[in-house]
Coordinates of C-alpha atoms in Angstrom, one line a residue:
X30 CA 90.6 54.1 139.2
X31 CA 88.7 56.3 136.6
X32 CA 88.9 60.0 137.2
X33 CA 85.8 62.0 136.0
X34 CA 88.0 65.0 134.9
X35 CA 91.6 66.0 134.4
X36 CA 93.1 69.1 136.0
X37 CA 93.0 72.4 134.1
X38 CA 96.7 73.3 134.0
X39 CA 97.2 74.9 130.5
X40 CA 97.1 78.6 130.0
X41 CA 97.1 80.7 126.8
X42 CA 100.8 80.5 126.1
X43 CA 100.9 76.7 126.6
X44 CA 97.8 76.2 124.4
X45 CA 99.3 78.4 121.6
X46 CA 102.5 76.4 121.9
X47 CA 100.8 73.1 121.5
X48 CA 98.8 74.2 118.4
X49 CA 101.8 75.9 116.8
X50 CA 104.0 72.9 117.5
X51 CA 101.5 70.6 115.7
X52 CA 101.3 72.9 112.6
X53 CA 104.8 74.1 112.0
X54 CA 106.6 70.8 111.8
X55 CA 103.9 69.1 109.7
X56 CA 103.5 71.9 107.2
X57 CA 107.1 72.8 106.5
X58 CA 108.8 69.5 106.5
X59 CA 106.2 67.1 105.1
X60 CA 103.3 68.7 103.2
X61 CA 105.2 71.2 101.0
X62 CA 106.7 68.6 98.7
X63 CA 103.5 66.8 97.6
X64 CA 101.7 70.1 97.5
X65 CA 104.3 71.6 95.2
X66 CA 104.1 68.5 92.9
X67 CA 100.3 69.1 92.6
X68 CA 100.2 72.9 92.3
X69 CA 103.5 73.8 90.7
X70 CA 103.9 77.6 90.5
X71 CA 100.5 78.1 92.0
X72 CA 101.6 76.7 95.4
X73 CA 101.0 80.0 97.2
X74 CA 97.5 80.1 95.8
X75 CA 96.9 76.7 97.2
X76 CA 98.3 77.8 100.6
X77 CA 95.8 80.7 100.6
X78 CA 92.9 78.4 99.8
X79 CA 93.9 76.1 102.6
X80 CA 94.3 79.0 105.0
X81 CA 90.8 80.3 104.2
X82 CA 89.3 76.9 104.9
X83 CA 91.4 76.4 108.0
X84 CA 90.2 79.9 109.3
X85 CA 86.6 78.9 108.9
X86 CA 87.2 75.6 110.6
X87 CA 89.1 77.3 113.4
X88 CA 86.4 79.9 114.1
X89 CA 83.7 77.2 114.1
X90 CA 85.8 75.0 116.3
X91 CA 86.7 77.9 118.7
X92 CA 83.0 78.7 119.3
X93 CA 82.1 75.1 119.9
X94 CA 85.2 74.5 122.1
X95 CA 84.2 77.5 124.3
X96 CA 80.7 76.0 124.7
X97 CA 81.9 72.4 125.3
X98 CA 85.3 72.7 127.0
X99 CA 85.9 69.0 127.5
X100 CA 88.2 66.4 125.9
X101 CA 87.1 65.1 122.5
X102 CA 86.8 68.1 120.1
X103 CA 84.4 67.5 117.3
X104 CA 83.5 64.1 118.6
X105 CA 81.7 66.0 121.4
X106 CA 80.4 68.8 119.2
X107 CA 78.9 66.4 116.7
X108 CA 77.3 64.3 119.4
X109 CA 75.8 67.3 121.1
X110 CA 74.6 69.2 118.1
X111 CA 73.9 66.6 115.4
X112 CA 73.4 63.3 117.2
X113 CA 75.5 60.4 118.5
X114 CA 76.3 58.9 115.1
X115 CA 77.8 62.1 113.7
X116 CA 79.9 62.6 116.9
X117 CA 81.1 59.1 116.6
X118 CA 82.0 59.5 112.9
X119 CA 83.9 62.7 113.6
X120 CA 85.8 60.9 116.4
X121 CA 86.5 57.9 114.3
X122 CA 87.7 60.1 111.5
X123 CA 89.9 62.1 113.8
X124 CA 91.5 59.0 115.5
X125 CA 92.3 57.2 112.3
X126 CA 93.3 60.3 110.3
X127 CA 95.5 61.7 113.0
X128 CA 97.0 58.3 113.7
X129 CA 98.2 58.4 110.1
X130 CA 99.5 62.0 110.7
X131 CA 101.5 60.7 113.6
X132 CA 103.0 58.0 111.4
X133 CA 103.8 60.7 108.8
X134 CA 105.6 62.8 111.4
X135 CA 107.6 59.8 112.6
X136 CA 108.6 59.0 109.1
X137 CA 109.7 62.6 108.6
X138 CA 112.0 62.2 111.6
X139 CA 113.5 59.1 110.1
X140 CA 113.9 60.5 106.6
X141 CA 115.9 63.5 107.8
X142 CA 117.8 61.9 110.7
X143 CA 118.9 58.7 109.0
X144 CA 117.4 58.1 105.5
X145 CA 118.9 54.6 105.2
X146 CA 117.2 53.4 108.4
X147 CA 114.2 55.7 108.3
X148 CA 111.6 53.3 109.6
X149 CA 113.7 52.1 112.6
X150 CA 114.3 55.7 113.6
X151 CA 110.5 56.5 113.1
X152 CA 109.5 53.7 115.5
X153 CA 112.1 54.8 118.1
X154 CA 110.7 58.3 117.9
X155 CA 107.2 57.1 118.5
X156 CA 108.4 55.2 121.6
X157 CA 110.3 58.2 123.0
X158 CA 107.4 60.7 122.4
X159 CA 104.8 58.3 123.9
X160 CA 107.0 58.0 127.0
X161 CA 107.1 61.8 127.4
X162 CA 103.3 62.1 127.0
X163 CA 102.7 59.4 129.6
X164 CA 104.7 61.4 132.1
X165 CA 102.2 64.2 132.1
X166 CA 100.8 67.0 129.9
X167 CA 103.0 69.7 131.6
X168 CA 106.1 67.9 130.7
X169 CA 104.8 67.5 127.1
X170 CA 104.0 71.2 126.9
X171 CA 107.5 72.1 128.1
X172 CA 109.1 69.9 125.5
X173 CA 106.8 71.4 122.8
X174 CA 107.8 74.9 123.8
X175 CA 111.5 74.1 123.4
X176 CA 110.9 72.4 120.1
X177 CA 108.9 75.3 118.7
X178 CA 111.6 77.8 119.6
X179 CA 114.3 75.7 117.9
X180 CA 112.2 75.1 114.8
X181 CA 111.3 78.8 114.3
X182 CA 114.9 79.8 114.7
X183 CA 116.0 77.4 112.0
X184 CA 113.2 78.4 109.7
X185 CA 114.0 82.1 110.1
X186 CA 117.6 81.3 109.1
X187 CA 116.4 79.3 106.1
X188 CA 114.3 82.2 104.9
X189 CA 117.1 84.7 105.3
X190 CA 119.6 82.4 103.4
X191 CA 117.2 81.7 100.6
X192 CA 116.0 85.2 100.0
X193 CA 119.5 86.8 100.0
X194 CA 121.4 83.9 98.4
X195 CA 121.8 82.5 94.9
X196 CA 118.7 81.9 92.8
X197 CA 120.1 80.3 89.7
X198 CA 119.0 76.7 90.5
X199 CA 115.3 77.5 90.4
X200 CA 113.4 75.2 87.9
X201 CA 109.7 75.1 87.1
X202 CA 107.5 72.1 87.3
X203 CA 107.5 70.3 83.9
X204 CA 103.8 69.4 83.8
X205 CA 100.9 71.9 83.4
X206 CA 98.8 72.5 86.5
X207 CA 95.0 73.1 86.4
X208 CA 92.4 74.0 89.0
X209 CA 92.2 70.5 90.3
X210 CA 95.9 70.5 91.0
X211 CA 95.6 73.7 93.0
X212 CA 92.7 72.3 95.0
X213 CA 94.5 69.0 95.6
X214 CA 97.5 70.9 96.9
X215 CA 95.3 72.9 99.2
X216 CA 93.9 69.7 100.6
X217 CA 97.4 68.3 101.2
X218 CA 98.4 71.6 102.8
X219 CA 95.4 71.4 105.0
X220 CA 97.1 68.5 106.7
X221 CA 99.5 71.1 108.1
X222 CA 96.9 73.6 109.3
X223 CA 94.9 71.1 111.3
X224 CA 97.2 71.5 114.3
X225 CA 94.9 74.0 116.1
X226 CA 92.6 71.0 116.8
X227 CA 95.0 69.9 119.5
X228 CA 93.9 72.9 121.5
X229 CA 90.3 72.0 121.3
X230 CA 90.9 68.3 122.1
X231 CA 92.8 69.4 125.3
X232 CA 89.7 71.5 126.4
X233 CA 89.4 69.6 129.7
X234 CA 93.0 70.7 130.6
X235 CA 92.8 74.4 129.7
X236 CA 92.2 77.1 132.2
X237 CA 89.4 79.6 131.5
X238 CA 88.5 77.6 128.3
X239 CA 85.8 80.0 127.0
X240 CA 88.4 82.8 126.6
X241 CA 91.6 80.8 126.2
X242 CA 90.6 78.3 123.5
X243 CA 89.3 80.7 120.8
X244 CA 92.1 83.1 121.4
X245 CA 94.8 80.4 121.3
X246 CA 93.4 78.9 118.1
X247 CA 93.4 82.3 116.3
X248 CA 96.9 83.2 117.4
X249 CA 98.4 79.8 116.6
X250 CA 96.7 79.7 113.1
X251 CA 97.9 83.2 112.3
X252 CA 101.5 82.6 113.3
X253 CA 101.6 79.3 111.4
X254 CA 100.3 81.0 108.2
X255 CA 103.0 83.7 108.4
X256 CA 105.7 81.0 108.8
X257 CA 104.3 78.9 105.9
X258 CA 104.1 81.8 103.5
X259 CA 107.6 83.0 104.3
X260 CA 109.2 79.6 103.9
X261 CA 107.2 78.7 100.8
X262 CA 108.3 82.0 99.1
X263 CA 111.9 81.5 100.1
X264 CA 112.0 77.9 98.9
X265 CA 110.3 78.7 95.6
X266 CA 112.7 81.6 95.0
X267 CA 115.7 79.2 95.2
X268 CA 114.4 75.9 93.9
X269 CA 111.4 76.8 91.8
X270 CA 108.3 74.6 91.9
X271 CA 110.0 71.7 90.2
X272 CA 112.9 71.6 92.6
X273 CA 110.6 72.0 95.6
X274 CA 108.6 69.0 94.4
X275 CA 111.6 66.8 94.0
X276 CA 112.9 64.8 97.0
X277 CA 112.2 64.6 100.7
X278 CA 114.5 67.3 102.0
X279 CA 113.7 70.5 100.0
X280 CA 114.7 73.0 102.7
X281 CA 118.1 71.4 103.2
X282 CA 118.6 71.4 99.4
X283 CA 117.4 75.0 99.2
X284 CA 120.0 76.4 101.5
X285 CA 122.7 74.4 99.7
X286 CA 121.5 75.8 96.3
X287 CA 121.5 79.3 97.8
X288 CA 125.2 79.0 98.6
X289 CA 125.1 77.9 102.3
X290 CA 125.7 74.2 102.1
X291 CA 127.4 74.3 105.5
X292 CA 124.0 75.1 107.0
X293 CA 122.3 72.1 105.5
X294 CA 123.0 69.8 108.5
X295 CA 121.4 72.4 110.8
X296 CA 118.3 72.3 108.7
X297 CA 118.2 68.6 109.0
X298 CA 118.4 68.8 112.7
X299 CA 115.7 71.4 112.7
X300 CA 113.5 69.1 110.6
X301 CA 113.9 66.3 113.1
X302 CA 113.1 68.6 116.0
X303 CA 110.0 70.1 114.3
X304 CA 108.6 66.7 113.2
X305 CA 109.2 65.4 116.7
X306 CA 107.3 68.4 118.1
X307 CA 104.4 67.7 115.8
X308 CA 104.4 64.0 116.7
X309 CA 104.3 64.9 120.4
X310 CA 101.3 67.3 120.1
X311 CA 99.5 65.0 117.7
X312 CA 99.7 62.0 120.0
X313 CA 98.3 64.2 122.8
X314 CA 95.2 65.0 120.7
X315 CA 94.5 61.5 119.4
X316 CA 94.8 60.0 122.9
X317 CA 92.3 62.6 124.3
X318 CA 89.7 61.9 121.6
X319 CA 90.3 58.2 122.3
X320 CA 89.6 58.9 126.0
X321 CA 86.4 60.7 125.2
X322 CA 85.1 57.9 122.9
X323 CA 86.0 55.3 125.5
X324 CA 84.0 57.2 128.1
X325 CA 81.0 56.8 125.9
X326 CA 81.8 53.1 125.2
X327 CA 82.4 53.6 121.5
X328 CA 85.9 52.3 122.3
X329 CA 86.8 49.8 125.1
X330 CA 86.0 51.3 128.5
X331 CA 89.5 50.4 129.8
X332 CA 90.9 53.3 127.7
X333 CA 88.9 55.8 129.7
X334 CA 91.2 55.4 132.7
X335 CA 93.2 58.5 133.8
X336 CA 96.4 57.8 135.7
X337 CA 95.9 58.9 139.4
X338 CA 99.5 60.3 139.6
X339 CA 100.3 61.8 136.2
X340 CA 96.6 62.7 135.4
X341 CA 96.8 61.6 131.8
X342 CA 95.0 58.8 129.9
X343 CA 98.0 56.5 129.9
X344 CA 96.3 53.5 128.5
X345 CA 95.0 55.5 125.5
X346 CA 98.5 57.0 125.1
X347 CA 100.1 53.5 125.0
X348 CA 97.6 52.0 122.6
X349 CA 97.8 54.9 120.1
X350 CA 101.6 54.9 120.3
X351 CA 101.7 51.2 119.5
X352 CA 99.4 51.6 116.5
X353 CA 101.4 54.5 115.2
X354 CA 104.6 52.6 115.5
X355 CA 103.2 49.7 113.4
X356 CA 102.1 52.2 110.7
X357 CA 105.4 54.0 110.7
X358 CA 107.1 50.6 110.2
X359 CA 105.0 49.8 107.1
X360 CA 103.4 52.9 105.5
X361 CA 104.5 55.4 102.7
X362 CA 104.8 59.0 103.8
X363 CA 102.8 60.6 101.0
X364 CA 100.0 58.0 101.3
X365 CA 99.8 58.7 105.0
X366 CA 99.5 62.5 104.3
X367 CA 96.8 62.0 101.7
X368 CA 94.7 59.6 103.9
X369 CA 95.1 61.8 106.9
X370 CA 94.0 64.9 105.0
X371 CA 90.8 63.2 103.8
X372 CA 89.8 61.9 107.2
X373 CA 90.5 65.2 109.0
X374 CA 88.6 67.2 106.3
X375 CA 85.6 64.9 107.1
X376 CA 86.2 65.7 110.8
X377 CA 86.0 69.5 110.2
X378 CA 83.0 69.1 107.8
X379 CA 81.1 67.8 110.8
X380 CA 82.6 70.6 113.0
X381 CA 81.2 73.2 110.6
X382 CA 77.8 71.6 110.4
X383 CA 77.7 71.5 114.2
X384 CA 78.6 75.2 114.4
X385 CA 75.9 76.0 112.0
X386 CA 73.3 74.8 114.6
X387 CA 74.5 77.3 117.3
X388 CA 72.1 80.0 118.3
X389 CA 73.0 83.6 118.9
X390 CA 73.0 83.2 122.7
X391 CA 75.4 80.2 122.3
X392 CA 77.9 82.4 120.6
X393 CA 77.4 81.3 117.0
X394 CA 79.9 82.5 114.4
X395 CA 78.8 84.6 111.4
X396 CA 76.7 82.3 109.1
X397 CA 79.1 82.4 106.2
X398 CA 81.9 80.9 108.3
X399 CA 80.5 77.3 108.8
X400 CA 78.9 77.3 105.4
X401 CA 82.2 78.2 103.6
X402 CA 84.1 75.9 105.9
X403 CA 81.8 72.9 105.2
X404 CA 81.9 73.5 101.4
X405 CA 85.6 73.9 101.5
X406 CA 86.2 70.7 103.4
X407 CA 84.0 68.8 101.0
X408 CA 85.7 70.2 97.8
X409 CA 89.2 69.8 99.1
X410 CA 88.5 66.3 100.3
X411 CA 87.1 65.1 97.0
X412 CA 90.0 66.6 95.0
X413 CA 92.7 64.7 96.9
X414 CA 94.5 61.8 95.1
X415 CA 92.0 59.1 94.2
X416 CA 93.7 56.5 96.3
X417 CA 93.4 58.7 99.4
X418 CA 89.8 59.4 98.8
X419 CA 88.9 55.7 98.3
X420 CA 90.9 54.5 101.3
X421 CA 89.4 57.3 103.4
X422 CA 85.8 56.4 102.4
X423 CA 86.5 52.7 103.1
X424 CA 87.9 53.3 106.5
X425 CA 85.0 55.6 107.5
X426 CA 82.6 53.0 106.2
X427 CA 84.2 50.4 108.4
X428 CA 83.7 52.7 111.4
X429 CA 80.1 53.4 110.5
X430 CA 79.5 49.7 110.2
X431 CA 80.9 49.0 113.6
X432 CA 78.6 51.7 115.0
X433 CA 75.6 50.2 113.3
X434 CA 76.4 46.7 114.6
X435 CA 76.8 48.0 118.2
X436 CA 73.6 50.0 117.9
X437 CA 71.8 46.9 116.8
X438 CA 73.1 44.9 119.7
X439 CA 72.1 47.5 122.2
X440 CA 68.7 47.8 120.6

């Protein structure tokens, strides 16, 4: 049985929790290391650049989500404002990019929980989170609320230990860093900020979406920026840019270098909890976009089924979970982050172009917001590592080719 709509159960607090849960785990425990390697001592500048672009994207997305409060996010906005192809390309970019993000989060769980068996742990994490999501969005939101609370408590302790502990282990990055490195780091950090999209893609399940979605996006983004800045300053103070860029567990090493090695296992547990929270919220968003694309027959129609009891798109959840598990078993963490960043920046480029077409009566944002957002997405995307750019272009081209073939058959 295919249900035309899902029930609106999520309020402001739940929506903020889902967005914050997506951002905090990804940014702190995955993206800081490659970003520090690219930007060196200019990491905080890169964080500011990423935040400005994310703010523009958030405001454009919020206005569009209020106007189109249904599942699908920019897939729907691009289709309605720019045409079917652009909506499809946004949806394709989101699904493939965020599928890679899910794999990155699963690998982060494995790297912190059991480094020697990281891939096995990653696959088991995907299975567990997919099971939770299939049981209903309210259960997912409750789990995310608990995870966010634990994560923020651990990060607050990390900041305190690092700021008031020893700072003698700080080392600078050996290589010089130019403007390209700063922009590349901003693109990698954007991977972390993209969590507010989960709120928009859950638009069909949010109560009073015209008010709730824009407000939840702004709150979640602001809270995430405060957390990122505090943790980045604390880690740089103890490890320096060189130490932060070295290894997969910088925050655990930071508290040890600051003189609190006994707290390191707690940080590892916090990393596992945070990455699991991000994985849970990311899988929610990808499955909802898959649902929207299946409804329009850009993906198999069988994926458009909403479970009559749990009121979630279980088939989409199961398929996405299976694909993520395969990627987590075979992919490299940093490559997954780079590819995901490129695909999601394309997604938000289309979101900003869509917002630029809004009229005053439709609640358009100030003109500079979608313009700066679109330019920022383009620049950050093209300054990512070359492998990520080429892979991203190739995967998007495959999606465009599939669309062209299907359009030709229908014609």
